[in-house]
Amino acid sequence: MAEAVREPAWRSHGTDRRPTRALRVRVCAALLAATALAVLLVPPLVQLDQQAVDLAAKLRPPSWAHPFGTDDVGRDLLLRCVYGLRVSLLVGVAAALAATVVGTAVGATAGALGGWADRAVMRLVDTVSSVPHLLLGIFVVAMFRPGVWPVVVSVALTHWLSTARIVRAEVLSLRARPYIDAAVSGGASRWRVTVRHLLPGVLPQAALAAVLMVPHAMWHESALSFLGLGLPTHTASLGTLIQSARGSLLAGQWWPTLFPGLFIIVPTLAIAGLAGAWRERINPRRRSELML
């Protein structure tokens, strides 16, 4: 009697990713909660002025008095990182919401109209996409004075394109559903079909795109600030902190660069990890991708 064919080990093990996904969600949620607690609790608990200069305490390593050490003019790095993270989160959330609104409106309009209007809108999207995001962002920021809202506008105007493509594809998929044909046959106008049936169907994908855009916007803001084009130099920003610490790193002081970098990496990975788990939940056939 022939022996039963055994299933290869690579097929029999690791097919159920639910335990791994649950662990990833817990870790990302814990990191995000720690980030939120740091932003909310550190400023009132640490009774120091984040702008206070103390040249006698410059470039001190991490200690009980200064857990993250001090920068090149003696300012507390923990407070500076927390305030910089506040700015990055503000820019990331505001830019993501604005870009999602623009992208959803453009994508839904293109998908609902179809024909030459769809082709014209998508050619516009392709044209804008051909320009590097950072280069276009620099051009937009250069037209305004340094500040938070010019950076928000810059990031929003360069990041609505992916949302427009996602929403348009979802609208085209929904237009092929039988209930859409039934609504059109019943005399519903194109506007009513779009507002009552198409837009509610694309909201989950648009919301997911907005969440995934937050870490990308935070990196974009940090890059602009690192180049000196984002926020004013006196404003705490993770990008400006890293930029000002380059000389200290060459001299052997690692803490002015390490901790601002961690404040960029940890929250962005936590948000992207939670959004990836959300994507796997609403669309199990597609593995999560980090939009970084």
mmCIF file of N, CA and C in Angstrom, residues 8-130:
data_model
loop_
_atom_site.group_PDB
_atom_site.id
_atom_site.type_symbol
_atom_site.label_atom_id
_atom_site.label_comp_id
_atom_site.label_asym_id
_atom_site.label_seq_id
_atom_site.Cartn_x
_atom_site.Cartn_y
_atom_site.Cartn_z
ATOM 1 N N PRO A 8 4.029 19.310 2.245
ATOM 2 C CA PRO A 8 5.291 19.983 2.577
ATOM 3 C C PRO A 8 5.141 20.850 3.815
ATOM 4 N N ALA A 9 6.249 20.923 4.566
ATOM 5 C CA ALA A 9 6.212 21.685 5.819
ATOM 6 C C ALA A 9 5.918 23.153 5.585
ATOM 7 N N TRP A 10 6.394 23.681 4.437
ATOM 8 C CA TRP A 10 6.187 25.097 4.200
ATOM 9 C C TRP A 10 4.736 25.423 3.910
ATOM 10 N N ARG A 11 3.932 24.379 3.566
ATOM 11 C CA ARG A 11 2.511 24.608 3.382
ATOM 12 C C ARG A 11 1.706 24.335 4.647
ATOM 13 N N SER A 12 2.159 23.374 5.438
ATOM 14 C CA SER A 12 1.383 22.988 6.606
ATOM 15 C C SER A 12 1.588 23.926 7.787
ATOM 16 N N HIS A 13 2.655 24.708 7.775
ATOM 17 C CA HIS A 13 2.940 25.596 8.889
ATOM 18 C C HIS A 13 2.950 27.035 8.390
ATOM 19 N N GLY A 14 2.475 27.916 9.244
ATOM 20 C CA GLY A 14 2.562 29.336 8.947
ATOM 21 C C GLY A 14 1.455 29.842 8.044
ATOM 22 N N THR A 15 0.442 29.026 7.715
ATOM 23 C CA THR A 15 -0.629 29.509 6.859
ATOM 24 C C THR A 15 -1.600 30.405 7.613
ATOM 25 N N ASP A 16 -1.762 30.184 8.907
ATOM 26 C CA ASP A 16 -2.641 31.008 9.720
ATOM 27 C C ASP A 16 -1.813 32.122 10.355
ATOM 28 N N ARG A 17 -1.996 33.330 9.858
ATOM 29 C CA ARG A 17 -1.206 34.458 10.337
ATOM 30 C C ARG A 17 -1.916 35.238 11.437
ATOM 31 N N ARG A 18 -3.053 34.718 11.924
ATOM 32 C CA ARG A 18 -3.806 35.463 12.918
ATOM 33 C C ARG A 18 -3.039 35.690 14.225
ATOM 34 N N PRO A 19 -2.337 34.679 14.797
ATOM 35 C CA PRO A 19 -1.557 34.980 16.007
ATOM 36 C C PRO A 19 -0.478 36.037 15.790
ATOM 37 N N THR A 20 0.213 35.950 14.648
ATOM 38 C CA THR A 20 1.231 36.953 14.351
ATOM 39 C C THR A 20 0.618 38.334 14.184
ATOM 40 N N ARG A 21 -0.533 38.395 13.501
ATOM 41 C CA ARG A 21 -1.208 39.675 13.318
ATOM 42 C C ARG A 21 -1.649 40.247 14.652
ATOM 43 N N ALA A 22 -2.191 39.390 15.536
ATOM 44 C CA ALA A 22 -2.637 39.876 16.841
ATOM 45 C C ALA A 22 -1.464 40.421 17.655
ATOM 46 N N LEU A 23 -0.322 39.726 17.620
ATOM 47 C CA LEU A 23 0.864 40.207 18.331
ATOM 48 C C LEU A 23 1.332 41.532 17.764
ATOM 49 N N ARG A 24 1.328 41.640 16.442
ATOM 50 C CA ARG A 24 1.757 42.885 15.806
ATOM 51 C C ARG A 24 0.838 44.038 16.182
ATOM 52 N N VAL A 25 -0.464 43.773 16.223
ATOM 53 C CA VAL A 25 -1.412 44.813 16.590
ATOM 54 C C VAL A 25 -1.185 45.260 18.028
ATOM 55 N N ARG A 26 -0.941 44.299 18.933
ATOM 56 C CA ARG A 26 -0.709 44.662 20.327
ATOM 57 C C ARG A 26 0.562 45.499 20.491
ATOM 58 N N VAL A 27 1.623 45.083 19.817
ATOM 59 C CA VAL A 27 2.878 45.833 19.923
ATOM 60 C C VAL A 27 2.715 47.245 19.354
ATOM 61 N N CYS A 28 2.094 47.349 18.179
ATOM 62 C CA CYS A 28 1.905 48.670 17.565
ATOM 63 C C CYS A 28 0.980 49.540 18.409
ATOM 64 N N ALA A 29 -0.072 48.943 18.973
ATOM 65 C CA ALA A 29 -0.977 49.713 19.832
ATOM 66 C C ALA A 29 -0.258 50.190 21.087
ATOM 67 N N ALA A 30 0.610 49.345 21.658
ATOM 68 C CA ALA A 30 1.366 49.750 22.846
ATOM 69 C C ALA A 30 2.333 50.884 22.523
ATOM 70 N N LEU A 31 3.008 50.802 21.386
ATOM 71 C CA LEU A 31 3.927 51.871 20.984
ATOM 72 C C LEU A 31 3.179 53.174 20.730
ATOM 73 N N LEU A 32 2.018 53.074 20.094
ATOM 74 C CA LEU A 32 1.239 54.284 19.818
ATOM 75 C C LEU A 32 0.689 54.882 21.109
ATOM 76 N N ALA A 33 0.269 54.020 22.042
ATOM 77 C CA ALA A 33 -0.203 54.521 23.338
ATOM 78 C C ALA A 33 0.927 55.197 24.113
ATOM 79 N N ALA A 34 2.124 54.605 24.065
ATOM 80 C CA ALA A 34 3.269 55.226 24.728
ATOM 81 C C ALA A 34 3.595 56.578 24.105
ATOM 82 N N THR A 35 3.477 56.665 22.797
ATOM 83 C CA THR A 35 3.720 57.943 22.118
ATOM 84 C C THR A 35 2.704 58.987 22.562
ATOM 85 N N ALA A 36 1.425 58.595 22.608
ATOM 86 C CA ALA A 36 0.384 59.538 23.030
ATOM 87 C C ALA A 36 0.592 59.988 24.467
ATOM 88 N N LEU A 37 0.955 59.054 25.348
ATOM 89 C CA LEU A 37 1.201 59.424 26.746
ATOM 90 C C LEU A 37 2.389 60.366 26.867
ATOM 91 N N ALA A 38 3.428 60.129 26.073
ATOM 92 C CA ALA A 38 4.588 61.020 26.116
ATOM 93 C C ALA A 38 4.211 62.433 25.685
ATOM 94 N N VAL A 39 3.417 62.532 24.621
ATOM 95 C CA VAL A 39 3.018 63.852 24.126
ATOM 96 C C VAL A 39 2.140 64.570 25.141
ATOM 97 N N LEU A 40 1.274 63.828 25.833
ATOM 98 C CA LEU A 40 0.324 64.450 26.751
ATOM 99 C C LEU A 40 0.901 64.708 28.133
ATOM 100 N N LEU A 41 1.764 63.809 28.634
ATOM 101 C CA LEU A 41 2.170 63.861 30.036
ATOM 102 C C LEU A 41 3.556 64.444 30.268
ATOM 103 N N VAL A 42 4.463 64.291 29.306
ATOM 104 C CA VAL A 42 5.839 64.744 29.560
ATOM 105 C C VAL A 42 5.927 66.253 29.787
ATOM 106 N N PRO A 43 5.308 67.112 28.963
ATOM 107 C CA PRO A 43 5.448 68.563 29.217
ATOM 108 C C PRO A 43 4.987 69.006 30.600
ATOM 109 N N PRO A 44 3.809 68.556 31.099
ATOM 110 C CA PRO A 44 3.445 69.008 32.454
ATOM 111 C C PRO A 44 4.268 68.369 33.572
ATOM 112 N N LEU A 45 4.795 67.151 33.347
ATOM 113 C CA LEU A 45 5.553 66.478 34.400
ATOM 114 C C LEU A 45 6.980 67.001 34.500
ATOM 115 N N VAL A 46 7.585 67.300 33.365
ATOM 116 C CA VAL A 46 8.964 67.818 33.351
ATOM 117 C C VAL A 46 8.898 69.334 33.434
ATOM 118 N N GLN A 47 9.208 69.854 34.570
ATOM 119 C CA GLN A 47 9.084 71.292 34.807
ATOM 120 C C GLN A 47 10.313 72.031 34.270
ATOM 121 N N LEU A 48 10.460 72.010 32.958
ATOM 122 C CA LEU A 48 11.562 72.709 32.303
ATOM 123 C C LEU A 48 11.023 73.435 31.077
ATOM 124 N N ASP A 49 11.708 74.499 30.717
ATOM 125 C CA ASP A 49 11.372 75.230 29.502
ATOM 126 C C ASP A 49 12.155 74.618 28.341
ATOM 127 N N GLN A 50 11.427 74.137 27.323
ATOM 128 C CA GLN A 50 12.122 73.460 26.225
ATOM 129 C C GLN A 50 12.982 74.417 25.403
ATOM 130 N N GLN A 51 12.788 75.734 25.570
ATOM 131 C CA GLN A 51 13.615 76.707 24.870
ATOM 132 C C GLN A 51 14.725 77.280 25.746
ATOM 133 N N ALA A 52 14.776 76.851 27.012
ATOM 134 C CA ALA A 52 15.768 77.422 27.936
ATOM 135 C C ALA A 52 17.173 76.991 27.557
ATOM 136 N N VAL A 53 18.062 77.951 27.377
ATOM 137 C CA VAL A 53 19.451 77.694 26.993
ATOM 138 C C VAL A 53 20.321 77.677 28.241
ATOM 139 N N ASP A 54 21.142 76.637 28.359
ATOM 140 C CA ASP A 54 22.083 76.503 29.478
ATOM 141 C C ASP A 54 23.410 76.005 28.913
ATOM 142 N N LEU A 55 24.269 76.954 28.573
ATOM 143 C CA LEU A 55 25.533 76.585 27.930
ATOM 144 C C LEU A 55 26.436 75.772 28.850
ATOM 145 N N ALA A 56 26.226 75.878 30.139
ATOM 146 C CA ALA A 56 27.039 75.091 31.067
ATOM 147 C C ALA A 56 26.660 73.612 31.047
ATOM 148 N N ALA A 57 25.468 73.302 30.515
ATOM 149 C CA ALA A 57 24.996 71.911 30.490
ATOM 150 C C ALA A 57 24.884 71.374 29.060
ATOM 151 N N LYS A 58 25.624 71.974 28.134
ATOM 152 C CA LYS A 58 25.463 71.557 26.746
ATOM 153 C C LYS A 58 26.077 70.173 26.492
ATOM 154 N N LEU A 59 25.397 69.410 25.638
ATOM 155 C CA LEU A 59 25.829 68.090 25.185
ATOM 156 C C LEU A 59 26.144 67.149 26.345
ATOM 157 N N ARG A 60 25.299 67.171 27.366
ATOM 158 C CA ARG A 60 25.442 66.206 28.452
ATOM 159 C C ARG A 60 24.754 64.898 28.051
ATOM 160 N N PRO A 61 25.346 63.749 28.366
ATOM 161 C CA PRO A 61 24.739 62.466 28.007
ATOM 162 C C PRO A 61 23.475 62.209 28.830
ATOM 163 N N PRO A 62 22.686 61.202 28.459
ATOM 164 C CA PRO A 62 21.465 60.884 29.218
ATOM 165 C C PRO A 62 21.756 60.636 30.691
ATOM 166 N N SER A 63 20.896 61.198 31.551
ATOM 167 C CA SER A 63 21.040 61.067 32.996
ATOM 168 C C SER A 63 19.656 61.169 33.617
ATOM 169 N N TRP A 64 19.592 61.070 34.959
ATOM 170 C CA TRP A 64 18.299 61.215 35.630
ATOM 171 C C TRP A 64 17.746 62.610 35.434
ATOM 172 N N ALA A 65 18.599 63.602 35.445
ATOM 173 C CA ALA A 65 18.124 64.973 35.269
ATOM 174 C C ALA A 65 17.652 65.225 33.848
ATOM 175 N N HIS A 66 18.345 64.627 32.881
ATOM 176 C CA HIS A 66 17.982 64.767 31.471
ATOM 177 C C HIS A 66 17.989 63.368 30.852
ATOM 178 N N PRO A 67 16.849 62.668 30.816
ATOM 179 C CA PRO A 67 16.817 61.276 30.338
ATOM 180 C C PRO A 67 17.328 61.092 28.914
ATOM 181 N N PHE A 68 17.147 62.094 28.066
ATOM 182 C CA PHE A 68 17.643 62.008 26.691
ATOM 183 C C PHE A 68 18.902 62.841 26.482
ATOM 184 N N GLY A 69 19.443 63.416 27.544
ATOM 185 C CA GLY A 69 20.605 64.271 27.412
ATOM 186 C C GLY A 69 20.211 65.681 27.021
ATOM 187 N N THR A 70 21.200 66.463 26.628
ATOM 188 C CA THR A 70 20.964 67.851 26.213
ATOM 189 C C THR A 70 21.583 68.073 24.841
ATOM 190 N N ASP A 71 21.142 69.158 24.191
ATOM 191 C CA ASP A 71 21.653 69.456 22.854
ATOM 192 C C ASP A 71 22.855 70.392 22.951
ATOM 193 N N ASP A 72 23.231 70.981 21.823
ATOM 194 C CA ASP A 72 24.473 71.762 21.772
ATOM 195 C C ASP A 72 24.377 73.103 22.472
ATOM 196 N N VAL A 73 23.186 73.512 22.945
ATOM 197 C CA VAL A 73 23.069 74.736 23.734
ATOM 198 C C VAL A 73 22.460 74.444 25.104
ATOM 199 N N GLY A 74 22.453 73.176 25.517
ATOM 200 C CA GLY A 74 22.021 72.816 26.856
ATOM 201 C C GLY A 74 20.532 72.636 27.048
ATOM 202 N N ARG A 75 19.747 72.579 25.977
ATOM 203 C CA ARG A 75 18.307 72.370 26.121
ATOM 204 C C ARG A 75 17.994 70.885 26.321
ATOM 205 N N ASP A 76 16.945 70.598 27.084
ATOM 206 C CA ASP A 76 16.575 69.221 27.394
ATOM 207 C C ASP A 76 16.038 68.536 26.142
ATOM 208 N N LEU A 77 16.671 67.428 25.742
ATOM 209 C CA LEU A 77 16.287 66.763 24.494
ATOM 210 C C LEU A 77 14.956 66.039 24.605
ATOM 211 N N LEU A 78 14.599 65.551 25.783
ATOM 212 C CA LEU A 78 13.314 64.871 25.931
ATOM 213 C C LEU A 78 12.166 65.820 25.613
ATOM 214 N N LEU A 79 12.203 67.011 26.192
ATOM 215 C CA LEU A 79 11.159 67.987 25.911
ATOM 216 C C LEU A 79 11.188 68.414 24.448
ATOM 217 N N ARG A 80 12.373 68.621 23.910
ATOM 218 C CA ARG A 80 12.472 69.045 22.511
ATOM 219 C C ARG A 80 11.905 67.979 21.577
ATOM 220 N N CYS A 81 12.176 66.703 21.869
ATOM 221 C CA CYS A 81 11.642 65.618 21.038
ATOM 222 C C CYS A 81 10.123 65.533 21.154
ATOM 223 N N VAL A 82 9.602 65.704 22.359
ATOM 224 C CA VAL A 82 8.152 65.630 22.544
ATOM 225 C C VAL A 82 7.461 66.766 21.796
ATOM 226 N N TYR A 83 7.975 67.979 21.915
ATOM 227 C CA TYR A 83 7.369 69.098 21.197
ATOM 228 C C TYR A 83 7.530 68.930 19.684
ATOM 229 N N GLY A 84 8.668 68.381 19.254
ATOM 230 C CA GLY A 84 8.830 68.106 17.832
ATOM 231 C C GLY A 84 7.868 67.054 17.341
ATOM 232 N N LEU A 85 7.608 66.028 18.155
ATOM 233 C CA LEU A 85 6.632 65.000 17.786
ATOM 234 C C LEU A 85 5.232 65.585 17.705
ATOM 235 N N ARG A 86 4.903 66.513 18.587
ATOM 236 C CA ARG A 86 3.604 67.195 18.502
ATOM 237 C C ARG A 86 3.428 67.864 17.143
ATOM 238 N N VAL A 87 4.465 68.572 16.721
ATOM 239 C CA VAL A 87 4.391 69.255 15.427
ATOM 240 C C VAL A 87 4.258 68.244 14.293
ATOM 241 N N SER A 88 5.033 67.163 14.339
ATOM 242 C CA SER A 88 4.977 66.163 13.281
ATOM 243 C C SER A 88 3.601 65.500 13.214
ATOM 244 N N LEU A 89 3.017 65.191 14.369
ATOM 245 C CA LEU A 89 1.682 64.590 14.376
ATOM 246 C C LEU A 89 0.630 65.562 13.859
ATOM 247 N N LEU A 90 0.751 66.837 14.236
ATOM 248 C CA LEU A 90 -0.189 67.835 13.738
ATOM 249 C C LEU A 90 -0.112 67.938 12.225
ATOM 250 N N VAL A 91 1.105 68.029 11.706
ATOM 251 C CA VAL A 91 1.270 68.118 10.251
ATOM 252 C C VAL A 91 0.780 66.840 9.575
ATOM 253 N N GLY A 92 1.130 65.686 10.141
ATOM 254 C CA GLY A 92 0.737 64.426 9.527
ATOM 255 C C GLY A 92 -0.759 64.244 9.461
ATOM 256 N N VAL A 93 -1.460 64.481 10.571
ATOM 257 C CA VAL A 93 -2.917 64.284 10.597
ATOM 258 C C VAL A 93 -3.621 65.311 9.725
ATOM 259 N N ALA A 94 -3.244 66.588 9.846
ATOM 260 C CA ALA A 94 -3.906 67.625 9.050
ATOM 261 C C ALA A 94 -3.670 67.420 7.557
ATOM 262 N N ALA A 95 -2.437 67.121 7.171
ATOM 263 C CA ALA A 95 -2.136 66.910 5.757
ATOM 264 C C ALA A 95 -2.831 65.667 5.225
ATOM 265 N N ALA A 96 -2.881 64.599 6.023
ATOM 266 C CA ALA A 96 -3.540 63.373 5.584
ATOM 267 C C ALA A 96 -5.034 63.600 5.369
ATOM 268 N N LEU A 97 -5.679 64.324 6.275
ATOM 269 C CA LEU A 97 -7.105 64.605 6.118
ATOM 270 C C LEU A 97 -7.364 65.466 4.876
ATOM 271 N N ALA A 98 -6.557 66.511 4.705
ATOM 272 C CA ALA A 98 -6.749 67.383 3.540
ATOM 273 C C ALA A 98 -6.496 66.627 2.239
ATOM 274 N N ALA A 99 -5.423 65.836 2.186
ATOM 275 C CA ALA A 99 -5.125 65.075 0.967
ATOM 276 C C ALA A 99 -6.199 64.030 0.692
ATOM 277 N N THR A 100 -6.757 63.436 1.732
ATOM 278 C CA THR A 100 -7.809 62.431 1.535
ATOM 279 C C THR A 100 -9.070 63.063 0.987
ATOM 280 N N VAL A 101 -9.424 64.245 1.491
ATOM 281 C CA VAL A 101 -10.613 64.938 0.973
ATOM 282 C C VAL A 101 -10.434 65.272 -0.501
ATOM 283 N N VAL A 102 -9.265 65.832 -0.853
ATOM 284 C CA VAL A 102 -9.008 66.179 -2.253
ATOM 285 C C VAL A 102 -8.969 64.931 -3.128
ATOM 286 N N GLY A 103 -8.237 63.916 -2.688
ATOM 287 C CA GLY A 103 -8.125 62.695 -3.477
ATOM 288 C C GLY A 103 -9.453 61.977 -3.645
ATOM 289 N N THR A 104 -10.269 61.939 -2.590
ATOM 290 C CA THR A 104 -11.575 61.292 -2.692
ATOM 291 C C THR A 104 -12.478 62.035 -3.658
ATOM 292 N N ALA A 105 -12.486 63.364 -3.587
ATOM 293 C CA ALA A 105 -13.314 64.152 -4.497
ATOM 294 C C ALA A 105 -12.884 63.953 -5.946
ATOM 295 N N VAL A 106 -11.575 63.995 -6.200
ATOM 296 C CA VAL A 106 -11.081 63.843 -7.572
ATOM 297 C C VAL A 106 -11.323 62.420 -8.082
ATOM 298 N N GLY A 107 -11.002 61.421 -7.276
ATOM 299 C CA GLY A 107 -11.187 60.040 -7.710
ATOM 300 C C GLY A 107 -12.640 59.673 -7.911
ATOM 301 N N ALA A 108 -13.513 60.115 -7.000
ATOM 302 C CA ALA A 108 -14.939 59.812 -7.148
ATOM 303 C C ALA A 108 -15.526 60.506 -8.371
ATOM 304 N N THR A 109 -15.095 61.745 -8.622
ATOM 305 C CA THR A 109 -15.589 62.459 -9.807
ATOM 306 C C THR A 109 -15.152 61.768 -11.085
ATOM 307 N N ALA A 110 -13.887 61.385 -11.162
ATOM 308 C CA ALA A 110 -13.388 60.711 -12.361
ATOM 309 C C ALA A 110 -14.090 59.380 -12.578
ATOM 310 N N GLY A 111 -14.250 58.592 -11.522
ATOM 311 C CA GLY A 111 -14.882 57.289 -11.672
ATOM 312 C C GLY A 111 -16.357 57.379 -11.987
ATOM 313 N N ALA A 112 -17.044 58.364 -11.405
ATOM 314 C CA ALA A 112 -18.479 58.491 -11.632
ATOM 315 C C ALA A 112 -18.790 59.040 -13.021
ATOM 316 N N LEU A 113 -18.005 59.982 -13.506
ATOM 317 C CA LEU A 113 -18.270 60.562 -14.817
ATOM 318 C C LEU A 113 -17.862 59.622 -15.945
ATOM 319 N N GLY A 114 -16.663 59.027 -15.811
ATOM 320 C CA GLY A 114 -16.187 58.139 -16.855
ATOM 321 C C GLY A 114 -15.881 58.895 -18.146
ATOM 322 N N GLY A 115 -15.614 58.158 -19.205
ATOM 323 C CA GLY A 115 -15.401 58.757 -20.520
ATOM 324 C C GLY A 115 -14.214 59.688 -20.568
ATOM 325 N N TRP A 116 -14.384 60.784 -21.327
ATOM 326 C CA TRP A 116 -13.284 61.716 -21.521
ATOM 327 C C TRP A 116 -12.911 62.434 -20.225
ATOM 328 N N ALA A 117 -13.892 62.680 -19.343
ATOM 329 C CA ALA A 117 -13.586 63.338 -18.077
ATOM 330 C C ALA A 117 -12.667 62.463 -17.221
ATOM 331 N N ASP A 118 -12.943 61.177 -17.198
ATOM 332 C CA ASP A 118 -12.097 60.244 -16.441
ATOM 333 C C ASP A 118 -10.689 60.238 -17.014
ATOM 334 N N ARG A 119 -10.584 60.170 -18.325
ATOM 335 C CA ARG A 119 -9.252 60.144 -18.948
ATOM 336 C C ARG A 119 -8.492 61.438 -18.689
ATOM 337 N N ALA A 120 -9.182 62.584 -18.747
ATOM 338 C CA ALA A 120 -8.507 63.867 -18.515
ATOM 339 C C ALA A 120 -8.007 63.982 -17.076
ATOM 340 N N VAL A 121 -8.847 63.574 -16.131
ATOM 341 C CA VAL A 121 -8.446 63.658 -14.719
ATOM 342 C C VAL A 121 -7.266 62.741 -14.432
ATOM 343 N N MET A 122 -7.298 61.533 -14.966
ATOM 344 C CA MET A 122 -6.211 60.600 -14.692
ATOM 345 C C MET A 122 -4.917 61.021 -15.381
ATOM 346 N N ARG A 123 -5.023 61.680 -16.533
ATOM 347 C CA ARG A 123 -3.797 62.208 -17.141
ATOM 348 C C ARG A 123 -3.202 63.321 -16.286
ATOM 349 N N LEU A 124 -4.075 64.118 -15.648
ATOM 350 C CA LEU A 124 -3.590 65.140 -14.732
ATOM 351 C C LEU A 124 -2.896 64.494 -13.534
ATOM 352 N N VAL A 125 -3.495 63.435 -13.009
ATOM 353 C CA VAL A 125 -2.885 62.718 -11.888
ATOM 354 C C VAL A 125 -1.530 62.148 -12.288
ATOM 355 N N ASP A 126 -1.441 61.551 -13.468
ATOM 356 C CA ASP A 126 -0.168 61.002 -13.941
ATOM 357 C C ASP A 126 0.879 62.091 -14.119
ATOM 358 N N THR A 127 0.455 63.262 -14.601
ATOM 359 C CA THR A 127 1.401 64.360 -14.809
ATOM 360 C C THR A 127 1.975 64.846 -13.488
ATOM 361 N N VAL A 128 1.103 65.047 -12.493
ATOM 362 C CA VAL A 128 1.583 65.504 -11.191
ATOM 363 C C VAL A 128 2.442 64.429 -10.531
ATOM 364 N N SER A 129 2.092 63.158 -10.739
ATOM 365 C CA SER A 129 2.863 62.064 -10.136
ATOM 366 C C SER A 129 4.266 61.962 -10.714
ATOM 367 N N SER A 130 4.455 62.461 -11.922
ATOM 368 C CA SER A 130 5.778 62.366 -12.539
ATOM 369 C C SER A 130 6.801 63.285 -11.880
#
